[in-house]
Amino acid sequence: MANLTDTEPTTAKKSGGGQQLAQTLKPRHLSMIAIAGVIGAGLFVGSGAAIQQAGPGILVAYAAAGLLVILVMRMLGEMAAAHPETGSFSSYADKALGRWAGLSIGWLYAWFWIIVLGIEATAGAAIVHRWVPEVDQWVWALILMVLLTLTNVASVKMFGEFEFWFASIKVAAIAVFLLLGVVAIIGLMPGVEAPGMSNLTGNGGFFPSGSGAVLGGVLVVVFSFFGAEIATIAAGESENPVDAVKKAVKSTVWRILVFYIGSIAIVVTLLPWNSASVAKSPYVAVIELYGIPGAGTIMDIIVLTSVLSCLNSGLYTASRMLFSLSERGDAPQVWSTISVRGVPRGAVLSSTVVGFITVGMNYLFPDTVFLFLVNTSGAIALLVWLVIAVSQLILRRRMGTDAASRLSLKMWAFPYLTWVAIAAIVALLMGMALLERTRQELLMSMLLASVVVGIGLWKYRGNLGPVHSRADEVSEPVNPSSEGSVRK
């Protein structure tokens, strides 16, 4: 990690006499942050339950969910390339729907990632506790939280370096997994018989549980893709935010195809979908099939890396959203105070404190209080995507033809694919209401959303319309080469 010692400015860029967020994230940081946002521990562990539910047909579910995320990221990319902002979709909701909407979705998004901190810290602590059982699990959770808080408080460049290396390990692991999988499938791996199509078409066929199970599988896997939008938030602290956004959005397609669909295809081709080993841990099962010793330990290391990456990026994302809300007057003013190294330390530390509380709730009241907190965040991903799609629809239509023609990144087949995405998101929300296992999550999330929206409507009761000021309007795309084009 030699890059941690790279020279970094002692002061962030200033605007209007005040400190601004440092713009020290490099293109390699942004590319890996975008990748890390998609590859989580859910891919390595949670995919087993999805495969058991739908069989090989789960590939269709991953493809459908991936297509939706690609459309959402393209819409967000259009807005972010025109005006990169730390508030990202929350700022765009201000412009499209009104300040109440930006406040609401910003707070819901920050809440989601704060809850994730508690989940991931506990998961990471459980892995380390297995290696060092002499130390209590809660102590490991505390240590992990403190370490990654320090990386976020120190500087944004340190956050970027840690995320770069975390993501690099995940990418390397999946690349090796895919390479060995292809070798095994074509029959070139010693000791492993080429399976052909037997596991895809045998054991009940490609859709052993019917098409309904595949539709249900979409609800299971769609949340695995949440996090790709982090790159548009981090772009505001990069050296060239417009180019960074464009590259991150355009790379979403191949990342989803290769990392998710490709690796799941390896699993269901090499192993029977209904085997117990696949249900428990599909990637461990495949590694054991390769004949590699210590498969469980290898996967523990990879999952721990994913957990640390999620903790790192979750704390960063929650703090930057709180910072943006504070800048717009929708959160305590202290959260927009920036250190001399360009870090909103108040927002970072506040996110950490609530994260510590959620970790404590997980240990003290795992089946009551913490379960309730987790359920309140269950549908937030879909609400965020819905707000992104609606905001893009409104802002693009508000543009003149001339301004739209100057966009450096455009949504495909506008407005038709935008409407397709909106309809798909609404259908998924309806699906959550129909399925018993997701109904409570939807109800709790909607309850929290109703409270937050109510607060937003009350605060801006005298001005519920969208923001139309010339400084904030997204109808005039920035010139990527013009210095100072990024608002914080």
Short mmCIF file of C-alpha atoms in Angstrom, two decimals:
data_model
loop_
_atom_site.label_atom_id
_atom_site.label_comp_id
_atom_site.label_asym_id
_atom_site.label_seq_id
_atom_site.Cartn_x
_atom_site.Cartn_y
_atom_site.Cartn_z
CA MET A 1 0.00 0.00 0.00
CA ALA A 2 2.75 2.39 -0.92
CA ASN A 3 0.24 4.87 -2.26
CA LEU A 4 -0.85 5.74 1.26
CA THR A 5 2.27 7.81 1.54
CA ASP A 6 1.63 9.82 -1.60
CA THR A 7 1.82 13.57 -1.17
CA GLU A 8 -1.58 15.02 -0.33
CA PRO A 9 -2.60 18.65 0.00
CA THR A 10 -2.88 19.82 3.59
CA THR A 11 -5.89 21.96 2.72
CA ALA A 12 -8.86 21.21 0.58
CA LYS A 13 -10.04 23.39 -2.25
CA LYS A 14 -11.82 26.51 -1.04
CA SER A 15 -14.95 28.15 -2.31
CA GLY A 16 -16.33 31.40 -1.04
CA GLY A 17 -13.71 31.57 1.71
CA GLY A 18 -14.62 28.27 3.34
CA GLN A 19 -13.19 24.77 3.33
CA GLN A 20 -14.42 22.37 0.66
CA LEU A 21 -14.25 18.60 0.35
CA ALA A 22 -10.86 17.48 -0.90
CA GLN A 23 -10.78 16.35 -4.52
CA THR A 24 -8.02 13.75 -4.13
CA LEU A 25 -9.70 10.54 -5.32
CA LYS A 26 -7.97 9.30 -8.46
CA PRO A 27 -9.52 7.45 -11.43
CA ARG A 28 -8.25 4.10 -10.12
CA HIS A 29 -9.97 4.81 -6.79
CA LEU A 30 -13.28 5.62 -8.48
CA SER A 31 -13.17 2.56 -10.72
CA MET A 32 -12.59 0.26 -7.77
CA ILE A 33 -15.16 2.04 -5.60
CA ALA A 34 -17.69 1.40 -8.35
CA ILE A 35 -16.74 -2.27 -8.43
CA ALA A 36 -16.73 -2.59 -4.64
CA GLY A 37 -20.21 -1.13 -4.51
CA VAL A 38 -21.55 -4.05 -6.54
CA ILE A 39 -19.55 -6.96 -5.09
CA GLY A 40 -20.63 -7.61 -1.52
CA ALA A 41 -20.65 -10.48 0.92
CA GLY A 42 -24.18 -11.24 -0.30
CA LEU A 43 -22.76 -12.51 -3.58
CA PHE A 44 -20.47 -15.00 -1.87
CA VAL A 45 -22.88 -16.16 0.85
CA GLY A 46 -26.46 -15.08 0.13
CA SER A 47 -26.54 -16.39 -3.43
CA GLY A 48 -26.90 -19.94 -2.10
CA ALA A 49 -30.44 -19.29 -0.84
CA ALA A 50 -31.40 -17.72 -4.17
CA ILE A 51 -30.09 -20.74 -6.11
CA GLN A 52 -32.01 -23.12 -3.84
CA GLN A 53 -35.19 -21.15 -4.47
CA ALA A 54 -35.14 -21.00 -8.26
CA GLY A 55 -32.54 -23.54 -9.42
CA PRO A 56 -30.50 -22.71 -12.56
CA GLY A 57 -33.28 -20.30 -13.52
CA ILE A 58 -31.84 -17.93 -10.93
CA LEU A 59 -29.60 -16.75 -13.79
CA VAL A 60 -32.70 -15.15 -15.33
CA ALA A 61 -33.44 -13.42 -12.02
CA TYR A 62 -29.88 -12.07 -11.80
CA ALA A 63 -30.06 -10.90 -15.41
CA ALA A 64 -33.41 -9.13 -14.84
CA ALA A 65 -32.23 -7.47 -11.63
CA GLY A 66 -28.96 -6.54 -13.29
CA LEU A 67 -30.78 -4.96 -16.22
CA LEU A 68 -32.82 -2.81 -13.84
CA VAL A 69 -29.68 -1.64 -12.05
CA ILE A 70 -28.02 -0.83 -15.37
CA LEU A 71 -30.99 1.35 -16.33
CA VAL A 72 -31.02 3.09 -12.94
CA MET A 73 -27.29 3.74 -13.08
CA ARG A 74 -27.59 5.13 -16.59
CA MET A 75 -30.27 7.57 -15.43
CA LEU A 76 -28.24 8.57 -12.40
CA GLY A 77 -25.15 8.87 -14.57
CA GLU A 78 -26.93 11.28 -16.91
CA MET A 79 -27.73 13.60 -14.00
CA ALA A 80 -24.39 13.15 -12.25
CA ALA A 81 -22.34 13.77 -15.40
CA ALA A 82 -24.28 17.00 -15.95
CA HIS A 83 -23.77 18.14 -12.34
CA PRO A 84 -21.61 15.91 -10.09
CA GLU A 85 -22.57 16.54 -6.47
CA THR A 86 -21.83 14.85 -3.17
CA GLY A 87 -25.57 14.71 -2.52
CA SER A 88 -26.10 12.85 -5.82
CA PHE A 89 -29.70 11.67 -6.22
CA SER A 90 -30.80 13.50 -3.06
CA SER A 91 -29.71 16.82 -4.61
CA TYR A 92 -31.41 15.91 -7.88
CA ALA A 93 -34.64 15.08 -6.02
CA ASP A 94 -34.50 18.65 -4.64
CA LYS A 95 -34.48 19.97 -8.18
CA ALA A 96 -37.05 17.59 -9.62
CA LEU A 97 -39.58 17.11 -6.83
CA GLY A 98 -38.84 19.67 -4.13
CA ARG A 99 -36.73 20.13 -1.02
CA TRP A 100 -38.98 17.76 0.94
CA ALA A 101 -38.06 14.93 -1.44
CA GLY A 102 -34.31 15.56 -1.24
CA LEU A 103 -34.49 15.65 2.55
CA SER A 104 -36.54 12.45 2.69
CA ILE A 105 -34.51 10.26 0.35
CA GLY A 106 -31.22 11.60 1.69
CA TRP A 107 -32.06 10.69 5.28
CA LEU A 108 -33.46 7.29 4.28
CA TYR A 109 -30.30 6.52 2.32
CA ALA A 110 -28.01 7.56 5.16
CA TRP A 111 -30.09 5.44 7.55
CA PHE A 112 -29.74 2.41 5.28
CA TRP A 113 -25.94 2.57 5.34
CA ILE A 114 -25.79 3.23 9.07
CA ILE A 115 -27.81 0.05 9.64
CA VAL A 116 -25.46 -1.78 7.28
CA LEU A 117 -22.56 -0.76 9.54
CA GLY A 118 -24.11 -2.75 12.40
CA ILE A 119 -24.78 -5.78 10.19
CA GLU A 120 -21.35 -5.87 8.57
CA ALA A 121 -19.39 -5.18 11.76
CA THR A 122 -21.11 -8.12 13.41
CA ALA A 123 -20.51 -10.38 10.40
CA GLY A 124 -16.83 -9.45 10.23
CA ALA A 125 -16.40 -9.92 13.98
CA ALA A 126 -17.91 -13.41 13.74
CA ILE A 127 -15.27 -14.43 11.18
CA VAL A 128 -12.35 -13.06 13.19
CA HIS A 129 -13.78 -14.58 16.39
CA ARG A 130 -13.60 -18.02 14.75
CA TRP A 131 -9.89 -17.45 14.19
CA VAL A 132 -9.22 -15.91 17.62
CA PRO A 133 -11.94 -17.25 19.96
CA GLU A 134 -10.11 -15.98 23.07
CA VAL A 135 -11.32 -12.44 22.25
CA ASP A 136 -15.04 -11.77 22.61
CA GLN A 137 -16.90 -11.17 19.36
CA TRP A 138 -18.17 -7.73 20.39
CA VAL A 139 -14.54 -6.63 20.93
CA TRP A 140 -13.69 -7.54 17.35
CA ALA A 141 -16.74 -5.61 16.12
CA LEU A 142 -15.52 -2.59 18.08
CA ILE A 143 -11.99 -2.92 16.70
CA LEU A 144 -13.20 -3.15 13.08
CA MET A 145 -15.45 -0.11 13.50
CA VAL A 146 -12.66 1.95 15.11
CA LEU A 147 -10.09 1.04 12.45
CA LEU A 148 -12.32 1.98 9.52
CA THR A 149 -13.51 5.12 11.28
CA LEU A 150 -9.88 6.21 11.45
CA THR A 151 -9.39 5.63 7.70
CA ASN A 152 -12.43 7.80 6.96
CA VAL A 153 -11.53 10.55 9.42
CA ALA A 154 -7.89 10.80 8.31
CA SER A 155 -8.48 11.74 4.66
CA VAL A 156 -10.60 10.87 1.68
CA LYS A 157 -7.48 9.63 -0.08
CA MET A 158 -6.89 7.08 2.68
CA PHE A 159 -10.49 5.92 2.32
CA GLY A 160 -9.91 5.58 -1.41
CA GLU A 161 -6.70 3.59 -0.92
CA PHE A 162 -8.29 1.12 1.48
CA GLU A 163 -11.28 0.70 -0.80
CA PHE A 164 -9.00 0.25 -3.79
CA TRP A 165 -7.16 -2.65 -2.15
CA PHE A 166 -10.29 -4.22 -0.68
CA ALA A 167 -11.92 -4.16 -4.11
CA SER A 168 -8.76 -5.42 -5.79
CA ILE A 169 -8.76 -8.53 -3.58
CA LYS A 170 -12.43 -9.19 -4.39
CA VAL A 171 -11.91 -8.71 -8.10
CA ALA A 172 -8.82 -10.94 -8.12
CA ALA A 173 -10.68 -13.66 -6.20
CA ILE A 174 -13.62 -13.64 -8.62
CA ALA A 175 -11.32 -13.53 -11.64
CA VAL A 176 -9.48 -16.65 -10.44
CA PHE A 177 -12.80 -18.30 -9.59
CA LEU A 178 -14.13 -17.63 -13.10
CA LEU A 179 -10.93 -18.75 -14.82
CA LEU A 180 -10.81 -22.04 -12.91
CA GLY A 181 -14.55 -22.48 -13.52
CA VAL A 182 -14.16 -22.20 -17.28
CA VAL A 183 -11.23 -24.66 -17.19
CA ALA A 184 -13.37 -27.13 -15.18
CA ILE A 185 -16.42 -26.76 -17.42
CA ILE A 186 -14.49 -27.54 -20.61
CA GLY A 187 -12.91 -30.58 -18.93
CA LEU A 188 -9.31 -29.41 -18.61
CA MET A 189 -9.10 -29.50 -14.81
CA PRO A 190 -7.52 -32.70 -13.43
CA GLY A 191 -9.88 -34.69 -11.22
CA VAL A 192 -12.99 -32.74 -12.26
CA GLU A 193 -15.29 -34.27 -14.86
CA ALA A 194 -16.76 -31.85 -17.37
CA PRO A 195 -20.46 -31.51 -16.39
CA GLY A 196 -21.81 -30.50 -19.79
CA MET A 197 -25.46 -29.43 -19.45
CA SER A 198 -26.40 -32.05 -16.86
CA ASN A 199 -26.65 -29.68 -13.90
CA LEU A 200 -28.46 -27.01 -15.92
CA THR A 201 -31.14 -29.23 -17.45
CA GLY A 202 -31.20 -32.16 -15.01
CA ASN A 203 -32.68 -32.22 -11.50
CA GLY A 204 -36.01 -30.83 -12.64
CA GLY A 205 -34.84 -28.77 -15.60
CA PHE A 206 -33.73 -25.15 -15.91
CA PHE A 207 -36.83 -23.94 -14.05
CA PRO A 208 -37.35 -26.72 -11.49
CA SER A 209 -39.63 -24.61 -9.29
CA GLY A 210 -41.46 -22.82 -12.10
CA SER A 211 -41.32 -19.27 -13.41
CA GLY A 212 -42.93 -17.95 -10.22
CA ALA A 213 -39.83 -18.91 -8.24
CA VAL A 214 -37.71 -16.94 -10.70
CA LEU A 215 -39.87 -13.85 -10.18
CA GLY A 216 -39.54 -14.33 -6.44
CA GLY A 217 -35.81 -14.76 -6.95
CA VAL A 218 -35.59 -11.28 -8.46
CA LEU A 219 -36.72 -9.88 -5.11
CA VAL A 220 -33.99 -11.85 -3.37
CA VAL A 221 -31.13 -10.86 -5.67
CA VAL A 222 -32.07 -7.29 -6.58
CA PHE A 223 -30.83 -5.95 -3.26
CA SER A 224 -27.41 -7.49 -3.90
CA PHE A 225 -26.82 -4.83 -6.54
CA PHE A 226 -27.49 -1.87 -4.24
CA GLY A 227 -24.33 0.17 -3.77
CA ALA A 228 -23.38 0.84 -7.37
CA GLU A 229 -24.55 4.43 -6.89
CA ILE A 230 -21.73 5.10 -4.39
CA ALA A 231 -19.43 5.98 -7.28
CA THR A 232 -21.60 8.99 -8.20
CA ILE A 233 -21.36 10.25 -4.62
CA ALA A 234 -17.58 9.77 -4.46
CA ALA A 235 -17.11 11.41 -7.86
CA GLY A 236 -17.55 14.82 -6.24
CA GLU A 237 -14.23 14.26 -4.46
CA SER A 238 -12.32 13.13 -7.53
CA GLU A 239 -9.89 15.04 -9.69
CA ASN A 240 -12.14 14.87 -12.76
CA PRO A 241 -15.69 14.14 -11.55
CA VAL A 242 -17.45 14.19 -14.92
CA ASP A 243 -15.13 11.64 -16.53
CA ALA A 244 -15.18 9.56 -13.34
CA VAL A 245 -18.98 9.35 -13.39
CA LYS A 246 -19.09 8.43 -17.07
CA LYS A 247 -16.52 5.65 -16.69
CA ALA A 248 -18.20 4.23 -13.58
CA VAL A 249 -21.65 4.15 -15.16
CA LYS A 250 -20.46 2.68 -18.45
CA SER A 251 -18.54 -0.06 -16.64
CA THR A 252 -21.63 -1.15 -14.68
CA VAL A 253 -22.79 -3.35 -17.56
CA TRP A 254 -19.72 -5.56 -17.81
CA ARG A 255 -19.23 -5.65 -14.04
CA ILE A 256 -22.70 -7.11 -13.55
CA LEU A 257 -22.36 -9.52 -16.47
CA VAL A 258 -18.94 -10.81 -15.45
CA PHE A 259 -18.96 -10.76 -11.67
CA TYR A 260 -22.52 -11.71 -10.85
CA ILE A 261 -24.03 -13.58 -13.77
CA GLY A 262 -20.70 -15.14 -14.75
CA SER A 263 -19.85 -16.48 -11.31
CA ILE A 264 -23.39 -17.72 -10.60
CA ALA A 265 -23.34 -19.47 -14.00
CA ILE A 266 -20.15 -21.26 -12.93
CA VAL A 267 -21.83 -22.48 -9.72
CA VAL A 268 -25.02 -23.85 -11.30
CA THR A 269 -23.10 -25.43 -14.20
CA LEU A 270 -20.56 -27.26 -12.04
CA LEU A 271 -22.82 -28.34 -9.17
CA PRO A 272 -26.42 -29.58 -8.79
CA TRP A 273 -28.52 -26.62 -7.72
CA ASN A 274 -30.26 -28.61 -4.97
CA SER A 275 -27.15 -29.92 -3.22
CA ALA A 276 -26.73 -29.06 0.45
CA SER A 277 -23.26 -27.63 -0.12
CA VAL A 278 -24.62 -25.07 -2.59
CA ALA A 279 -27.28 -23.96 -0.12
CA LYS A 280 -24.69 -23.52 2.63
CA SER A 281 -22.00 -21.72 0.64
CA PRO A 282 -21.94 -22.08 -3.16
CA TYR A 283 -18.48 -20.61 -3.65
CA VAL A 284 -16.91 -22.80 -0.97
CA ALA A 285 -18.56 -25.81 -2.63
CA VAL A 286 -17.02 -24.96 -6.01
CA ILE A 287 -13.58 -24.28 -4.50
CA GLU A 288 -13.73 -27.69 -2.82
CA LEU A 289 -14.67 -29.21 -6.19
CA TYR A 290 -11.50 -27.67 -7.64
CA GLY A 291 -9.59 -29.64 -5.01
CA ILE A 292 -8.07 -26.54 -3.42
CA PRO A 293 -7.31 -27.16 0.28
CA GLY A 294 -8.66 -24.81 2.93
CA ALA A 295 -11.66 -23.69 0.87
CA GLY A 296 -13.54 -22.54 3.96
CA THR A 297 -10.64 -20.40 5.18
CA ILE A 298 -10.10 -18.92 1.73
CA MET A 299 -13.75 -17.92 1.53
CA ASP A 300 -13.66 -16.51 5.08
CA ILE A 301 -10.80 -14.23 4.01
CA ILE A 302 -12.66 -13.10 0.90
CA VAL A 303 -15.91 -12.52 2.81
CA LEU A 304 -14.04 -10.62 5.54
CA THR A 305 -12.51 -8.43 2.84
CA SER A 306 -16.01 -7.79 1.46
CA VAL A 307 -17.26 -6.95 4.94
CA LEU A 308 -14.42 -4.50 5.56
CA SER A 309 -15.03 -2.94 2.15
CA CYS A 310 -18.72 -2.55 2.93
CA LEU A 311 -17.94 -1.03 6.33
CA ASN A 312 -15.47 1.37 4.76
CA SER A 313 -17.71 2.48 1.91
CA GLY A 314 -20.87 2.45 4.08
CA LEU A 315 -19.34 4.84 6.58
CA TYR A 316 -18.07 7.05 3.77
CA THR A 317 -21.42 7.08 1.98
CA ALA A 318 -23.52 7.76 5.09
CA SER A 319 -21.22 10.59 6.16
CA ARG A 320 -21.22 12.25 2.73
CA MET A 321 -25.00 12.12 2.52
CA LEU A 322 -25.27 13.65 6.00
CA PHE A 323 -22.76 16.29 4.91
CA SER A 324 -24.82 17.11 1.83
CA LEU A 325 -28.02 17.30 3.88
CA SER A 326 -26.27 19.63 6.32
CA GLU A 327 -25.04 21.85 3.47
CA ARG A 328 -28.65 22.19 2.31
CA GLY A 329 -29.94 22.95 5.79
CA ASP A 330 -31.61 19.57 6.31
CA ALA A 331 -29.26 18.29 9.04
CA PRO A 332 -27.26 19.81 11.94
CA GLN A 333 -24.86 22.46 10.71
CA VAL A 334 -21.88 20.91 12.49
CA TRP A 335 -21.99 18.00 10.03
CA SER A 336 -20.93 20.30 7.19
CA THR A 337 -17.78 21.42 9.02
CA ILE A 338 -14.75 20.29 7.03
CA SER A 339 -11.27 19.60 8.38
CA VAL A 340 -8.12 21.07 6.87
CA ARG A 341 -7.68 17.77 4.99
CA GLY A 342 -11.09 18.15 3.35
CA VAL A 343 -13.00 15.60 5.46
CA PRO A 344 -16.43 16.25 7.06
CA ARG A 345 -15.31 14.72 10.35
CA GLY A 346 -18.47 15.65 12.23
CA ALA A 347 -20.58 13.69 9.74
CA VAL A 348 -18.17 10.74 9.85
CA LEU A 349 -18.11 10.58 13.64
CA SER A 350 -21.90 10.97 13.90
CA SER A 351 -22.39 8.07 11.48
CA THR A 352 -19.92 6.01 13.53
CA VAL A 353 -21.70 6.71 16.83
CA VAL A 354 -25.04 5.52 15.46
CA GLY A 355 -23.21 2.58 13.88
CA PHE A 356 -21.81 1.64 17.28
CA ILE A 357 -25.32 1.82 18.74
CA THR A 358 -26.68 -0.54 16.07
CA VAL A 359 -23.82 -2.97 16.76
CA GLY A 360 -24.78 -2.88 20.44
CA MET A 361 -28.43 -3.51 19.60
CA ASN A 362 -27.36 -6.51 17.52
CA TYR A 363 -25.69 -8.09 20.54
CA LEU A 364 -28.19 -7.03 23.21
CA PHE A 365 -31.49 -7.37 21.35
CA PRO A 366 -30.84 -9.29 18.10
CA ASP A 367 -34.39 -10.62 17.69
CA THR A 368 -36.29 -7.52 18.74
CA VAL A 369 -34.80 -4.03 18.50
CA PHE A 370 -32.11 -4.81 15.93
CA LEU A 371 -34.47 -6.87 13.79
CA PHE A 372 -36.89 -3.94 13.80
CA LEU A 373 -34.10 -1.56 12.73
CA VAL A 374 -33.04 -3.87 9.90
CA ASN A 375 -36.62 -4.22 8.69
CA THR A 376 -37.00 -0.43 8.47
CA SER A 377 -34.24 -0.40 5.84
CA GLY A 378 -35.51 -3.37 3.82
CA ALA A 379 -37.16 -1.50 0.94
CA ILE A 380 -35.05 1.67 0.93
CA ALA A 381 -33.02 0.47 -2.07
CA LEU A 382 -36.16 0.33 -4.22
CA LEU A 383 -37.31 3.73 -2.96
CA VAL A 384 -33.92 5.24 -3.86
CA TRP A 385 -34.06 3.76 -7.35
CA LEU A 386 -37.63 5.00 -7.80
CA VAL A 387 -36.61 8.53 -6.83
CA ILE A 388 -33.66 8.39 -9.24
CA ALA A 389 -35.90 7.31 -12.12
CA VAL A 390 -38.62 9.86 -11.42
CA SER A 391 -36.08 12.65 -10.97
CA GLN A 392 -34.39 11.84 -14.26
CA LEU A 393 -37.74 11.73 -16.05
CA ILE A 394 -38.72 15.16 -14.72
CA LEU A 395 -35.35 16.86 -15.16
CA ARG A 396 -34.80 15.55 -18.68
CA ARG A 397 -38.26 16.68 -19.75
CA ARG A 398 -37.62 20.08 -18.18
CA MET A 399 -34.53 20.50 -20.35
CA GLY A 400 -34.71 22.24 -23.63
CA THR A 401 -33.78 20.33 -26.76
CA ASP A 402 -30.53 22.22 -27.06
CA ALA A 403 -29.44 21.44 -23.47
CA ALA A 404 -30.37 17.78 -23.84
CA SER A 405 -28.27 17.52 -26.98
CA ARG A 406 -25.21 18.70 -25.02
CA LEU A 407 -25.45 15.99 -22.36
CA SER A 408 -22.21 14.02 -22.21
CA LEU A 409 -24.03 10.91 -21.01
CA LYS A 410 -27.63 10.16 -22.00
CA MET A 411 -30.26 7.69 -20.90
CA TRP A 412 -31.02 5.23 -23.67
CA ALA A 413 -34.36 5.45 -25.52
CA PHE A 414 -35.70 8.23 -23.31
CA PRO A 415 -38.42 8.30 -22.01
CA TYR A 416 -39.44 4.70 -22.81
CA LEU A 417 -36.75 2.87 -20.84
CA THR A 418 -37.17 5.30 -17.95
CA TRP A 419 -40.84 4.31 -17.76
CA VAL A 420 -39.89 0.64 -18.01
CA ALA A 421 -37.58 1.05 -15.01
CA ILE A 422 -40.25 2.89 -13.00
CA ALA A 423 -42.81 0.17 -13.77
CA ALA A 424 -40.33 -2.56 -12.79
CA ILE A 425 -39.51 -0.88 -9.46
CA VAL A 426 -43.21 -0.44 -8.64
CA ALA A 427 -43.78 -4.11 -9.53
CA LEU A 428 -40.99 -5.15 -7.14
CA LEU A 429 -42.54 -3.09 -4.34
CA MET A 430 -45.87 -4.79 -5.01
CA GLY A 431 -44.07 -8.14 -5.00
CA MET A 432 -42.64 -7.37 -1.56
CA ALA A 433 -46.18 -6.74 -0.34
CA LEU A 434 -47.43 -10.04 -1.75
CA LEU A 435 -44.62 -12.26 -0.44
CA GLU A 436 -44.96 -13.08 3.24
CA ARG A 437 -41.21 -13.15 3.89
CA THR A 438 -40.73 -9.58 2.60
CA ARG A 439 -44.04 -8.02 3.64
CA GLN A 440 -42.85 -6.95 7.08
CA GLU A 441 -39.72 -5.32 5.65
CA LEU A 442 -41.86 -3.35 3.21
CA LEU A 443 -44.31 -2.24 5.89
CA MET A 444 -41.55 -1.15 8.30
CA SER A 445 -39.67 0.66 5.53
CA MET A 446 -42.83 2.44 4.41
CA LEU A 447 -43.59 3.40 8.00
CA LEU A 448 -40.15 4.98 8.37
CA ALA A 449 -40.45 6.61 4.94
CA SER A 450 -43.85 8.06 5.87
CA VAL A 451 -42.40 9.63 9.01
CA VAL A 452 -39.42 11.12 7.17
CA VAL A 453 -41.54 12.38 4.26
CA GLY A 454 -43.99 13.87 6.77
CA ILE A 455 -41.12 15.78 8.39
CA GLY A 456 -39.95 16.99 5.00
CA LEU A 457 -43.42 18.13 3.95
CA TRP A 458 -43.91 19.93 7.26
CA LYS A 459 -40.53 21.68 7.07
CA TYR A 460 -41.12 22.88 3.51
CA ARG A 461 -44.88 23.30 3.78
CA GLY A 462 -44.65 26.81 2.38
CA ASN A 463 -42.51 25.81 -0.58
CA LEU A 464 -43.27 22.28 -1.82
CA GLY A 465 -42.25 22.88 -5.43
CA PRO A 466 -38.94 21.84 -7.04
CA VAL A 467 -35.81 23.97 -6.89
CA HIS A 468 -35.62 26.19 -9.97
CA SER A 469 -32.72 28.53 -9.23
CA ARG A 470 -30.21 28.91 -12.06
CA ALA A 471 -27.37 27.73 -9.84
CA ASP A 472 -29.09 24.43 -9.11
CA GLU A 473 -30.87 23.71 -12.37
CA VAL A 474 -29.67 20.52 -14.08
CA SER A 475 -30.73 21.77 -17.49
CA GLU A 476 -27.30 23.22 -18.19
CA PRO A 477 -24.66 20.46 -18.24
CA VAL A 478 -21.24 21.42 -16.93
CA ASN A 479 -18.19 21.59 -19.10
CA PRO A 480 -15.94 18.76 -17.88
CA SER A 481 -12.84 20.81 -18.55
CA SER A 482 -13.97 23.92 -16.67
CA GLU A 483 -12.36 24.18 -13.24
CA GLY A 484 -14.64 24.63 -10.27
CA SER A 485 -17.68 23.14 -12.01
CA VAL A 486 -18.47 20.82 -9.15
CA ARG A 487 -20.77 22.13 -6.44
CA LYS A 488 -20.55 20.69 -2.94
#
